[in-house]
XYZ file of C-alpha atoms in Angstrom:
763
model
C 73.824 26.827 50.066
C 73.899 25.818 46.421
C 76.834 26.600 44.137
C 74.691 29.118 42.190
C 73.901 31.031 45.394
C 77.620 31.232 46.322
C 78.832 32.043 42.822
C 76.038 33.891 40.955
C 78.513 34.736 38.192
C 78.816 31.033 37.344
C 75.095 30.719 36.750
C 75.088 33.865 34.599
C 78.094 32.677 32.596
C 76.458 29.270 32.052
C 73.270 30.954 30.799
C 75.247 33.140 28.419
C 77.180 30.109 27.174
C 74.012 28.130 26.579
C 72.460 31.082 24.735
C 75.545 31.495 22.546
C 75.635 27.770 21.813
C 71.959 27.750 20.923
C 72.433 30.721 18.611
C 75.418 29.037 16.980
C 73.599 25.732 16.527
C 70.525 27.409 15.051
C 72.757 29.070 12.489
C 74.642 25.879 11.588
C 71.721 23.386 11.548
C 69.074 25.579 9.962
C 68.242 22.863 7.356
C 67.722 19.039 7.762
C 70.584 18.072 5.439
C 73.022 19.925 7.720
C 72.469 17.252 10.441
C 74.758 14.887 8.482
C 77.763 16.878 9.813
C 76.568 16.668 13.443
C 79.142 14.046 14.389
C 81.976 16.129 12.936
C 80.926 19.230 14.901
C 80.473 17.147 18.077
C 83.968 15.626 17.789
C 85.528 19.062 17.164
C 83.781 20.631 20.172
C 84.830 17.720 22.433
C 88.467 18.287 21.403
C 88.193 22.077 22.064
C 86.625 21.435 25.502
C 89.407 18.996 26.451
C 92.052 21.513 25.373
C 90.461 24.277 27.453
C 90.258 21.998 30.527
C 93.943 21.115 30.138
C 94.994 24.794 29.995
C 92.816 25.644 33.030
C 94.360 22.802 35.081
C 97.878 23.955 34.137
C 97.134 27.592 35.125
C 95.571 26.603 38.476
C 98.555 24.365 39.254
C 100.948 27.267 38.544
C 98.982 29.588 40.871
C 98.976 26.975 43.657
C 102.763 26.520 43.448
C 103.262 30.333 43.720
C 101.005 30.576 46.775
C 102.910 27.762 48.502
C 106.265 29.443 47.890
C 104.930 32.737 49.269
C 103.676 31.087 52.442
C 107.104 29.511 52.996
C 108.803 32.926 52.689
C 106.385 34.439 55.208
C 107.199 31.688 57.742
C 110.963 32.309 57.383
C 110.450 36.114 57.817
C 108.418 35.537 60.982
C 111.238 33.469 62.522
C 113.872 36.115 61.695
C 111.727 38.925 63.197
C 111.377 36.905 66.425
C 115.213 36.619 66.699
C 115.726 40.374 66.060
C 113.141 41.287 68.699
C 114.936 39.179 71.328
C 118.300 40.753 70.468
C 116.922 44.302 70.800
C 115.425 43.481 74.185
C 118.829 42.240 75.469
C 120.553 45.441 74.177
C 117.995 47.611 75.972
C 118.633 45.853 79.275
C 122.413 46.341 78.945
C 121.909 50.081 78.142
C 119.811 50.600 81.262
C 122.637 49.196 83.339
C 125.156 51.869 82.144
C 123.118 54.946 83.249
C 125.203 55.517 86.398
C 128.419 55.735 84.365
C 126.962 58.492 82.151
C 126.023 60.609 85.175
C 129.616 60.545 86.481
C 130.974 61.575 83.030
C 128.629 64.603 82.860
C 130.474 66.350 85.720
C 133.762 65.915 83.897
C 132.238 67.360 80.731
C 130.994 70.476 82.532
C 134.465 71.122 83.973
C 135.981 70.764 80.495
C 133.535 73.290 79.019
C 134.306 75.826 81.745
C 138.033 75.378 81.149
C 137.687 76.004 77.397
C 135.596 79.109 77.944
C 138.114 80.540 80.398
C 140.959 79.796 77.997
C 139.059 81.563 75.155
C 138.425 84.611 77.332
C 142.092 84.880 78.300
C 143.360 84.418 74.730
C 140.907 87.015 73.301
C 141.503 89.763 75.860
C 143.817 91.753 73.519
C 141.215 91.615 70.751
C 138.401 92.613 73.039
C 140.455 95.594 74.233
C 141.054 96.734 70.590
C 137.414 96.396 69.434
C 136.357 99.936 70.389
C 139.238 101.606 68.607
C 138.709 99.456 65.464
C 135.002 100.340 65.362
C 135.809 104.060 65.543
C 138.473 103.730 62.854
C 136.087 101.818 60.588
C 133.411 104.474 61.054
C 135.908 107.137 60.007
C 136.844 105.148 56.891
C 133.167 104.708 55.970
C 132.443 108.393 56.355
C 135.399 109.276 54.127
C 134.210 106.668 51.564
C 137.386 104.613 51.823
C 135.126 101.658 51.349
C 137.641 98.902 50.687
C 139.650 99.694 53.842
C 136.499 100.025 55.880
C 135.248 96.677 54.622
C 138.559 95.004 55.455
C 138.359 96.273 59.068
C 134.719 95.191 59.238
C 135.633 91.686 58.085
C 138.310 91.505 60.783
C 135.791 92.478 63.450
C 133.276 89.918 62.213
C 136.022 87.273 62.121
C 136.926 88.009 65.755
C 133.298 87.794 66.765
C 132.837 84.483 64.975
C 136.038 83.042 66.535
C 134.960 84.005 70.055
C 131.544 82.438 69.587
C 133.115 79.348 68.096
C 135.538 78.973 70.950
C 132.636 79.298 73.377
C 130.521 76.564 71.844
C 131.970 75.157 68.647
C 134.458 72.586 69.886
C 131.803 70.539 71.635
C 129.679 70.317 68.495
C 126.885 72.259 70.171
C 124.731 74.676 68.233
C 124.819 78.432 68.779
C 121.356 78.293 70.279
C 122.730 76.164 73.158
C 124.768 79.107 74.541
C 123.457 80.707 77.676
C 121.768 84.069 77.420
C 124.532 85.628 79.587
C 127.233 84.523 77.112
C 125.286 85.882 74.156
C 124.636 89.230 75.839
C 128.315 89.547 76.829
C 129.562 88.961 73.242
C 126.880 91.243 71.802
C 127.901 93.997 74.241
C 131.555 93.903 73.139
C 130.642 93.834 69.393
C 127.632 96.153 69.610
C 129.041 98.566 67.000
C 129.589 95.912 64.292
C 125.958 95.719 63.222
C 125.785 99.497 62.916
C 128.971 99.458 60.842
C 127.393 96.930 58.470
C 124.356 99.163 58.025
C 126.500 102.271 57.516
C 128.736 100.551 55.005
C 125.718 99.175 53.141
C 124.150 102.623 53.044
C 127.301 104.104 51.511
C 127.570 101.212 49.051
C 124.039 101.640 47.810
C 124.489 105.405 47.582
C 127.476 104.807 45.317
C 125.553 102.265 43.219
C 122.558 104.628 42.948
C 124.784 107.412 41.607
C 126.852 105.084 39.433
C 125.666 106.656 36.157
C 126.852 110.078 37.304
C 130.076 108.769 38.910
C 131.010 106.805 35.788
C 131.485 110.023 33.815
C 133.616 111.631 36.563
C 135.366 109.071 38.791
C 134.307 105.404 38.597
C 136.671 104.354 41.442
C 133.997 104.343 44.202
C 131.755 102.205 41.990
C 134.577 99.704 41.393
C 135.226 99.540 45.140
C 131.528 98.930 45.777
C 131.460 96.078 43.261
C 134.540 94.461 44.848
C 132.940 94.639 48.292
C 129.736 93.109 46.949
C 131.699 90.244 45.413
C 133.612 89.661 48.687
C 130.375 89.499 50.620
C 128.813 87.188 48.056
C 131.839 84.855 48.205
C 131.683 84.830 52.007
C 127.974 84.029 51.934
C 128.570 81.143 49.564
C 131.431 79.769 51.676
C 129.370 79.859 54.868
C 126.391 78.248 53.169
C 128.630 75.526 51.694
C 130.242 74.833 55.105
C 126.862 74.609 56.773
C 125.390 72.522 53.969
C 128.250 69.996 54.208
C 126.774 68.652 57.450
C 130.218 67.809 58.986
C 130.485 67.345 62.736
C 131.518 70.541 64.477
C 130.588 72.827 61.535
C 129.806 76.428 62.398
C 126.309 77.853 62.271
C 125.581 80.934 60.161
C 126.434 84.228 61.939
C 123.677 86.729 62.594
C 122.692 88.665 59.494
C 124.043 86.046 57.084
C 123.583 85.510 54.199
C 123.410 89.178 53.222
C 122.686 88.675 49.492
C 124.402 91.934 48.623
C 124.677 91.003 44.945
C 120.896 90.695 44.645
C 120.628 93.938 46.606
C 123.064 95.513 44.121
C 120.725 94.832 41.178
C 117.713 95.890 43.241
C 119.369 99.247 44.016
C 120.325 99.586 40.353
C 116.668 99.150 39.349
C 115.579 101.665 41.991
C 118.153 104.101 40.596
C 116.776 103.597 37.096
C 113.257 104.203 38.380
C 114.458 107.393 40.079
C 116.049 108.498 36.797
C 112.688 108.017 35.088
C 110.953 110.040 37.748
C 113.515 112.799 37.310
C 112.337 113.312 33.709
C 109.980 116.261 34.031
C 106.310 115.367 34.251
C 105.312 118.955 33.631
C 103.200 119.389 30.509
C 102.969 115.617 30.163
C 99.265 115.746 29.411
C 98.006 116.933 26.050
C 100.554 117.923 23.371
C 103.363 117.626 25.942
C 103.039 113.836 26.086
C 104.954 113.344 22.842
C 107.761 115.573 24.195
C 107.778 113.613 27.438
C 108.177 110.323 25.559
C 110.949 111.855 23.458
C 112.751 112.960 26.648
C 112.421 109.407 27.980
C 113.945 108.063 24.776
C 116.989 110.342 24.972
C 117.462 109.679 28.709
C 117.343 105.896 28.259
C 119.745 105.894 25.326
C 122.200 108.235 27.124
C 122.185 105.990 30.205
C 122.603 102.886 28.062
C 125.646 104.416 26.388
C 127.158 105.114 29.825
C 126.462 101.569 31.015
C 127.852 99.915 27.877
C 130.994 102.024 27.485
C 131.904 102.744 31.143
C 130.124 100.730 33.816
C 130.241 97.415 31.938
C 134.052 97.432 32.293
C 133.827 98.015 36.064
C 131.960 94.803 36.916
C 132.644 91.082 36.365
C 131.372 89.701 33.022
C 128.784 87.506 34.687
C 126.982 90.623 35.910
C 125.813 91.332 32.331
C 125.194 94.884 33.479
C 123.838 96.145 30.153
C 121.213 93.401 30.057
C 120.348 94.120 33.704
C 119.924 97.829 32.940
C 117.796 96.975 29.920
C 115.527 94.814 32.059
C 115.291 97.475 34.758
C 114.512 100.302 32.320
C 112.053 98.051 30.471
C 110.158 97.288 33.694
C 110.104 100.970 34.662
C 108.850 101.944 31.216
C 106.234 99.208 31.390
C 104.954 100.539 34.733
C 105.059 104.175 33.607
C 103.258 103.532 30.319
C 100.617 101.468 32.129
C 100.010 104.525 34.310
C 99.886 106.813 31.266
C 97.483 104.444 29.478
C 95.099 104.574 32.418
C 94.631 108.336 31.961
C 91.692 109.767 30.077
C 93.697 110.389 26.906
C 92.683 112.163 23.745
C 93.218 110.595 20.332
C 96.445 112.545 19.711
C 97.896 111.409 23.035
C 96.950 107.777 22.394
C 98.552 108.030 18.957
C 101.781 109.316 20.552
C 101.838 106.379 23.014
C 101.063 103.740 20.366
C 103.594 105.173 17.918
C 106.279 105.277 20.631
C 105.584 101.739 21.829
C 105.148 100.026 18.451
C 107.608 101.916 16.263
C 110.079 104.088 18.175
C 110.894 101.782 21.111
C 111.981 98.850 18.930
C 113.455 101.007 16.168
C 117.227 101.358 15.471
C 117.058 104.610 17.418
C 116.332 102.693 20.634
C 116.246 99.013 21.496
C 116.711 97.982 17.881
C 120.148 99.657 17.770
C 122.665 97.287 16.109
C 124.944 97.398 19.163
C 122.063 96.496 21.479
C 120.526 93.613 19.527
C 122.472 90.860 21.340
C 121.912 92.429 24.744
C 118.206 92.855 24.025
C 117.884 89.208 23.034
C 119.800 88.162 26.156
C 117.593 90.315 28.405
C 114.372 88.747 27.008
C 112.473 91.960 27.530
C 109.064 90.927 26.265
C 106.395 93.392 25.125
C 106.456 96.907 26.569
C 102.653 96.846 26.731
C 100.711 93.582 26.748
C 98.555 92.540 23.831
C 95.455 93.243 25.902
C 96.803 96.675 26.835
C 97.536 97.525 23.208
C 94.071 96.392 22.208
C 92.549 98.589 24.916
C 94.608 101.555 23.695
C 93.490 100.940 20.119
C 89.880 100.760 21.228
C 90.276 103.982 23.241
C 91.842 105.637 20.202
C 89.014 104.527 17.934
C 86.398 105.680 20.444
C 88.101 109.066 20.833
C 88.332 109.510 17.065
C 84.727 108.373 16.732
C 83.593 111.014 19.181
C 85.460 113.684 17.210
C 84.187 112.385 13.861
C 80.614 112.261 15.143
C 80.842 115.867 16.313
C 82.316 117.037 13.017
C 79.704 115.151 11.027
C 76.952 116.710 13.123
C 78.394 120.181 12.492
C 78.777 119.456 8.781
C 75.150 118.294 8.593
C 73.984 121.458 10.354
C 75.917 123.566 7.832
C 74.321 121.529 5.047
C 70.824 122.180 6.414
C 71.615 125.895 6.575
C 72.815 125.796 2.968
C 69.437 124.413 1.889
C 67.818 127.664 3.040
C 70.120 129.882 0.983
C 68.574 132.177 -1.590
C 70.908 131.077 -4.361
C 71.687 128.001 -6.408
C 74.101 125.354 -5.090
C 77.662 125.518 -6.315
C 78.703 123.499 -9.362
C 81.948 121.644 -9.860
C 84.181 121.736 -12.919
C 81.858 119.243 -14.667
C 78.773 121.368 -14.049
C 77.210 119.120 -11.401
C 75.537 120.523 -8.298
C 77.273 119.889 -4.974
C 77.805 121.274 -1.459
C 80.684 121.102 1.008
C 79.281 118.114 2.957
C 80.878 115.200 1.029
C 84.235 116.981 0.802
C 84.349 117.533 4.571
C 83.325 113.943 5.341
C 85.695 112.383 2.811
C 88.730 114.405 3.845
C 88.088 113.737 7.517
C 87.760 109.958 7.125
C 90.683 109.676 4.705
C 92.907 111.661 7.069
C 91.928 109.487 10.041
C 92.627 106.318 8.053
C 96.006 107.666 6.937
C 97.017 108.576 10.494
C 95.846 105.199 11.846
C 97.883 103.401 9.170
C 101.021 104.968 10.675
C 100.331 102.751 13.714
C 99.319 99.618 11.811
C 96.852 98.021 9.433
C 94.732 96.698 12.286
C 94.126 100.188 13.695
C 93.524 101.485 10.178
C 90.877 98.823 9.645
C 89.229 99.620 12.985
C 89.227 103.334 12.146
C 87.714 102.701 8.716
C 85.115 100.416 10.286
C 84.249 103.174 12.740
C 84.061 105.681 9.884
C 81.667 103.440 7.981
C 79.410 103.221 11.047
C 79.436 107.007 11.341
C 78.722 107.464 7.628
C 75.752 105.131 8.010
C 74.484 107.135 10.994
C 75.041 110.403 9.132
C 73.136 109.164 6.093
C 70.221 108.045 8.253
C 70.051 111.529 9.780
C 70.528 113.015 6.310
C 67.551 111.042 4.994
C 65.433 112.212 7.944
C 66.508 115.805 7.208
C 65.414 115.345 3.575
C 62.010 114.160 4.729
C 61.623 117.217 6.991
C 62.843 119.455 4.158
C 60.141 118.013 1.890
C 57.421 118.386 4.541
C 58.399 122.006 5.133
C 58.222 122.732 1.421
C 54.859 121.007 0.975
C 53.351 123.035 3.805
C 53.880 126.227 1.771
C 55.020 125.440 -1.810
C 54.661 129.041 -2.954
C 56.916 130.408 -0.228
C 60.007 132.012 -1.715
C 61.996 130.800 1.292
C 62.536 127.468 -0.505
C 62.857 128.896 -3.991
C 65.795 126.580 -4.727
C 64.203 123.565 -3.084
C 64.591 121.358 -6.176
C 68.161 122.493 -6.786
C 69.308 121.460 -3.314
C 67.522 118.128 -3.615
C 69.525 117.490 -6.761
C 72.718 118.627 -5.012
C 71.940 116.153 -2.212
C 71.724 113.346 -4.748
C 75.108 114.336 -6.217
C 76.550 114.477 -2.698
C 75.363 110.925 -2.040
C 77.053 109.728 -5.227
C 80.326 111.353 -4.133
C 79.976 109.771 -0.686
C 79.339 106.401 -2.299
C 82.648 106.580 -4.164
C 84.440 107.623 -0.966
C 82.789 104.796 0.970
C 83.798 102.220 -1.621
C 87.351 103.592 -1.532
C 87.457 103.199 2.256
C 86.113 99.658 2.047
C 88.784 98.760 -0.505
C 91.486 100.035 1.837
C 90.478 97.514 4.503
C 92.626 94.394 4.559
C 90.890 91.147 3.705
C 91.722 89.545 7.077
C 89.671 92.200 8.878
C 86.477 90.645 7.485
C 84.535 88.993 10.323
C 86.934 90.428 12.894
C 84.367 92.687 14.539
C 81.693 91.209 16.748
C 79.121 93.896 15.979
C 76.878 93.819 12.948
C 79.044 95.181 10.106
C 78.132 98.641 8.861
C 76.180 98.978 5.641
C 76.622 102.591 4.534
C 75.891 101.724 0.908
C 72.394 100.593 1.871
C 71.906 103.837 3.812
C 73.167 105.750 0.777
C 70.702 103.939 -1.437
C 67.844 104.768 0.946
C 68.860 108.433 1.055
C 69.133 108.641 -2.748
C 65.769 106.939 -3.188
C 64.178 109.359 -0.760
C 65.701 112.384 -2.529
C 64.615 111.069 -5.953
C 61.131 110.482 -4.611
C 61.001 114.090 -3.392
C 62.217 115.283 -6.805
C 59.456 113.338 -8.538
C 56.928 114.656 -6.032
C 58.015 118.186 -6.890
C 57.627 117.467 -10.611
C 54.168 116.024 -10.009
C 53.304 119.059 -7.881
C 54.151 121.378 -10.777
C 52.361 119.185 -13.317
C 49.208 118.682 -11.266
C 47.504 122.014 -12.184
C 47.867 121.160 -15.884
C 46.873 117.492 -15.788
C 43.057 118.020 -15.552
C 43.138 119.563 -19.043
C 44.509 116.397 -20.678
C 42.250 114.301 -22.982
C 39.337 116.701 -22.805
C 37.373 118.506 -25.518
C 39.544 121.661 -25.273
C 42.631 119.467 -25.532
C 41.233 117.864 -28.679
C 40.506 121.226 -30.262
C 43.438 123.367 -29.107
C 46.119 120.872 -27.972
C 46.397 122.431 -24.523
C 47.936 121.828 -22.022
C 50.628 119.554 -23.521
C 53.020 122.405 -24.515
C 52.922 123.714 -20.970
C 53.517 120.211 -19.644
C 56.496 119.915 -21.982
C 57.805 123.253 -20.766
C 57.676 122.100 -17.133
C 59.214 118.761 -18.089
C 61.953 120.472 -20.088
C 62.935 122.738 -17.180
C 63.142 119.731 -14.872
C 65.122 117.647 -17.325
C 67.606 120.486 -17.725
C 68.096 120.557 -13.951
C 68.444 116.768 -13.825
C 71.445 117.146 -16.078
C 73.191 118.821 -13.133
C 73.103 115.531 -11.185
C 76.017 113.119 -11.357
C 75.502 109.930 -13.348
C 73.895 107.501 -13.120
C 71.271 109.313 -11.043
C 70.901 112.126 -13.595
C 69.849 109.726 -16.339
C 67.707 107.813 -13.885
C 65.830 110.976 -12.905
C 65.208 111.847 -16.558
C 63.787 108.374 -17.189
C 61.635 108.595 -14.058
C 60.322 112.005 -15.131
C 59.254 110.662 -18.525
C 57.787 107.596 -16.832
C 55.803 109.854 -14.513
C 54.595 111.924 -17.481
C 53.354 108.854 -19.339
C 51.695 107.392 -16.222
C 49.818 110.650 -15.581
C 48.869 110.871 -19.257
C 47.425 107.344 -19.226
C 45.751 108.015 -15.872
C 43.998 111.022 -17.488
C 42.895 108.732 -20.321
C 41.489 106.240 -17.794
C 39.246 108.962 -16.344
C 37.113 108.909 -19.546
C 36.849 112.693 -19.706
C 36.656 112.316 -23.502
C 34.493 109.620 -25.176
C 34.639 109.480 -28.983
C 31.373 109.934 -30.863
C 32.453 108.975 -34.369
C 35.221 107.420 -36.391
C 36.502 110.881 -37.359
C 36.705 111.891 -33.708
C 38.614 108.700 -32.884
C 41.077 109.590 -35.602
C 41.466 113.101 -34.212
C 42.069 111.744 -30.691
C 44.657 109.271 -31.983
C 46.342 111.975 -34.060
C 46.501 114.333 -31.073
C 47.964 111.557 -28.921
C 50.654 110.951 -31.532
C 51.423 114.671 -31.621
C 51.712 114.668 -27.841
C 54.006 111.659 -28.064
C 56.151 113.510 -30.583
C 56.412 116.530 -28.257
C 57.413 114.281 -25.388
C 60.003 112.571 -27.581
C 61.441 115.937 -28.582
C 62.107 116.565 -24.910
C 63.666 113.143 -24.717
C 65.880 113.768 -27.726
C 67.285 116.860 -26.131
C 68.584 114.888 -23.140
C 69.088 111.363 -24.400
C 69.402 109.594 -27.693
C 68.034 106.319 -26.368
C 64.365 105.379 -26.485
C 62.598 105.478 -23.147
C 60.367 102.496 -22.602
C 57.147 104.222 -21.364
C 56.900 106.586 -24.360
C 56.338 103.593 -26.625
C 52.942 103.132 -24.916
C 51.254 106.241 -26.359
C 51.423 105.148 -30.058
C 50.060 101.731 -29.051
C 47.087 103.312 -27.281
C 46.568 105.695 -30.215
C 46.436 102.740 -32.616
C 43.921 101.028 -30.317
C 41.621 104.083 -30.386
C 42.110 104.747 -34.135
C 41.302 101.177 -35.208
C 38.388 101.405 -37.664
C 37.130 97.831 -37.472
C 35.960 96.959 -33.933
C 36.099 93.303 -34.881
C 39.898 93.569 -34.962
C 40.026 94.677 -31.325
C 40.620 91.121 -30.165
C 43.810 90.948 -32.212
C 44.811 94.451 -31.104
C 44.302 93.575 -27.444
C 46.417 90.420 -27.892
C 49.305 92.567 -29.085
C 48.726 95.055 -26.280
C 48.777 92.295 -23.652
C 51.947 90.827 -25.185
C 53.747 94.168 -24.814
C 52.212 95.176 -21.465
C 51.249 92.015 -19.554
C 50.249 94.003 -16.446
C 47.257 95.611 -18.218
C 43.999 94.569 -16.581
C 40.428 94.033 -17.763
C 39.428 97.352 -16.216
C 42.068 99.202 -18.261
C 40.980 97.555 -21.519
C 37.332 98.158 -20.655
C 38.002 101.893 -20.204
C 39.858 102.010 -23.527
C 36.852 100.436 -25.224
C 34.605 102.965 -23.491
C 36.755 105.805 -24.832
C 36.347 104.413 -28.359
C 32.572 104.602 -27.914
C 31.742 102.027 -30.652
C 32.396 98.650 -29.020
C 29.362 96.368 -28.901
C 28.531 94.118 -25.996
C 29.556 90.968 -27.900
C 32.954 92.326 -28.887
C 33.504 93.607 -25.362
C 32.671 90.174 -23.943
C 35.003 88.462 -26.421
C 37.838 90.827 -25.587
C 37.365 90.436 -21.845
C 37.171 86.627 -22.212
C 40.440 86.713 -24.118
C 42.021 88.736 -21.358
C 40.741 86.351 -18.727
C 42.104 83.317 -20.590
C 45.459 84.781 -21.561
C 46.845 86.367 -18.428
C 50.604 85.931 -19.025
C 53.084 86.165 -16.123
C 55.224 89.271 -15.928
C 58.579 88.656 -17.643
C 61.785 89.058 -15.666
C 63.044 92.641 -15.616
C 59.694 94.050 -16.765
C 58.596 97.177 -14.936
C 54.797 97.370 -14.610
C 53.179 100.573 -15.774
C 49.437 99.859 -15.570
C 49.805 98.619 -11.985
C 50.428 102.235 -10.914
C 47.295 103.441 -12.733
C 44.054 102.876 -10.870
C 40.836 102.865 -12.866
C 38.207 105.131 -11.233
C 35.025 103.260 -10.275
C 32.222 103.573 -12.834
C 29.025 105.369 -11.771
C 25.835 103.662 -12.987
C 23.001 105.875 -14.237
C 19.782 105.814 -12.266
C 17.360 103.263 -13.774
C 13.573 103.010 -13.471
C 12.334 99.716 -12.026
C 10.464 98.865 -15.218
C 13.313 99.623 -17.610
C 16.384 97.568 -18.428
C 19.805 99.024 -17.814
C 21.797 99.417 -20.998
């Protein structure tokens, strides 16, 4: 095989090296004059190659020396292992030869064990005879709660039992499990009452510990005795564990039932006693309004027990017990479990408020765990939160949902009352400023403000959630309110003359004022929210202001529809021959407009002023629409002057209505004098200039509108008309920013051509 087949990496490396060298050379010798330095580069590369070869030879030589030394060490280790193997084989042969000696020694050992057991039985006969009487005496002491004496007798009995077992098996270094079953049964038979005594004593001990809070106020002596016994047992457990853990030859094994861990059992019983004390607090009337009283009873019970522990029981135990901290931990765990159970109930908003207020404010206040005398103990106990962060969040959400349900119901009732008010046969009430209103915004505002105030007593986060919920409900209410307005308008339009809705317009105006009041309340609620609550909620944020705007727009539209409904019977008389002669029906139109404008003054600003402007806008639009119908076409210059004069008089009457309600000029009323000047113009040749000014002021005017105006004049020739229309076509300016179109709302009726004979030309 070739070298490349054995080492393919060498061939690849050589190819890469050649490629790199070629790339380097092409960069260096890119021009003919660079070849002059070829010898210098060649000499330098030869020196670099020699240096690399020298370093490679040195490295390979170092590796070869290390491999040789390692092989020499392996040879020496092999020789030593061979010697050790031979030595072990010789020792095994010698050990096999001594087996007979061990068998003869086993008989001697058995005799020695029997002798020791017989000696132990003889020496312990007096003790064995006294066991029954000691057990009975210890039982009597336990029953009379002479615990220290009973424990001393019990320790003596256990010591005798341990000594007998040790004498039976301990001296030989054997384990307790190596005893025969007969020996174990014999010892257990003699000491059969000891285990029962341990259980009886433990039962009395834990009964004393369980009632320690009550005993401390009367006679703490039994509790002190119980603590001393617990410490004795704990010390004995530690000594036995240390002796066994030492691993010395002949050490005793642990007696049955050891270690007892009575100190750990002491704290376990203490916690069970605390739990029982919590259960003793009456659970009657816990649900509903009684929950706050139940939590208050828990507070007083915990603080009373803590005072007993700190001032009485703490002095009855060793300092390392840290009994106050242990009681704090036990009561904290019990409270945690109990409140978790309470939180799982189907609570109302008032109950959830009581739990949150107790957990967040009362529990850690100076009246409970924040008491100055308990601060160090609380820090030492490391209690942690009474309810987890997730649990608190769930409670807050349950509170908000409960409040939302209540708010939704109240809003629904308030809306139903509002709808009933709309059917009343009397005007809406007015406030001290003379504006119409109903009870709806007051009910909604007070309810939401009160909920926000109560939630703030728990914390800003809950307040923000409650306000957010209130904004959602306001938005929903306003959507239903807008739908109710639409139905109210449909009902009125079905029978406008029905006296049932005699105050239809008045309650529409009151609804607009109500929306303005709700807008201020909504903005106040939004300002109360903390800035960090922005973006906190995953849902789409509420937009009650947009709903308010939609409701106000709908109500204003209904108000304008009602105005148009009252104006409609009078509008056909505008710009007709009777109008030109008698001036009718403009005074009647002004009378209707005046009555509406007076009512619009009962609406809170800025909607009151906006309604007045819209009413005048509507009046002008309908006036111009009547003009576009060409019911009056001028026949002479004098008639054009009369039409223009009558239009100016109408404008003056409209402005008088405006002056009564506002001192500012309304934009649409400026249109009538302009149209009057257009009709009054004596020289038709000046119409081009007049139209230029008209287009400059009202850029939304179309060719159709101007064509109708020229038709109304009745004296415009075809050439002038063509010039004017060409001007309009060439100079169509864009609508300026902020300009409200007026002619866009006025449609020009289609012209009807006169019937023409086939042989005649149409004029």
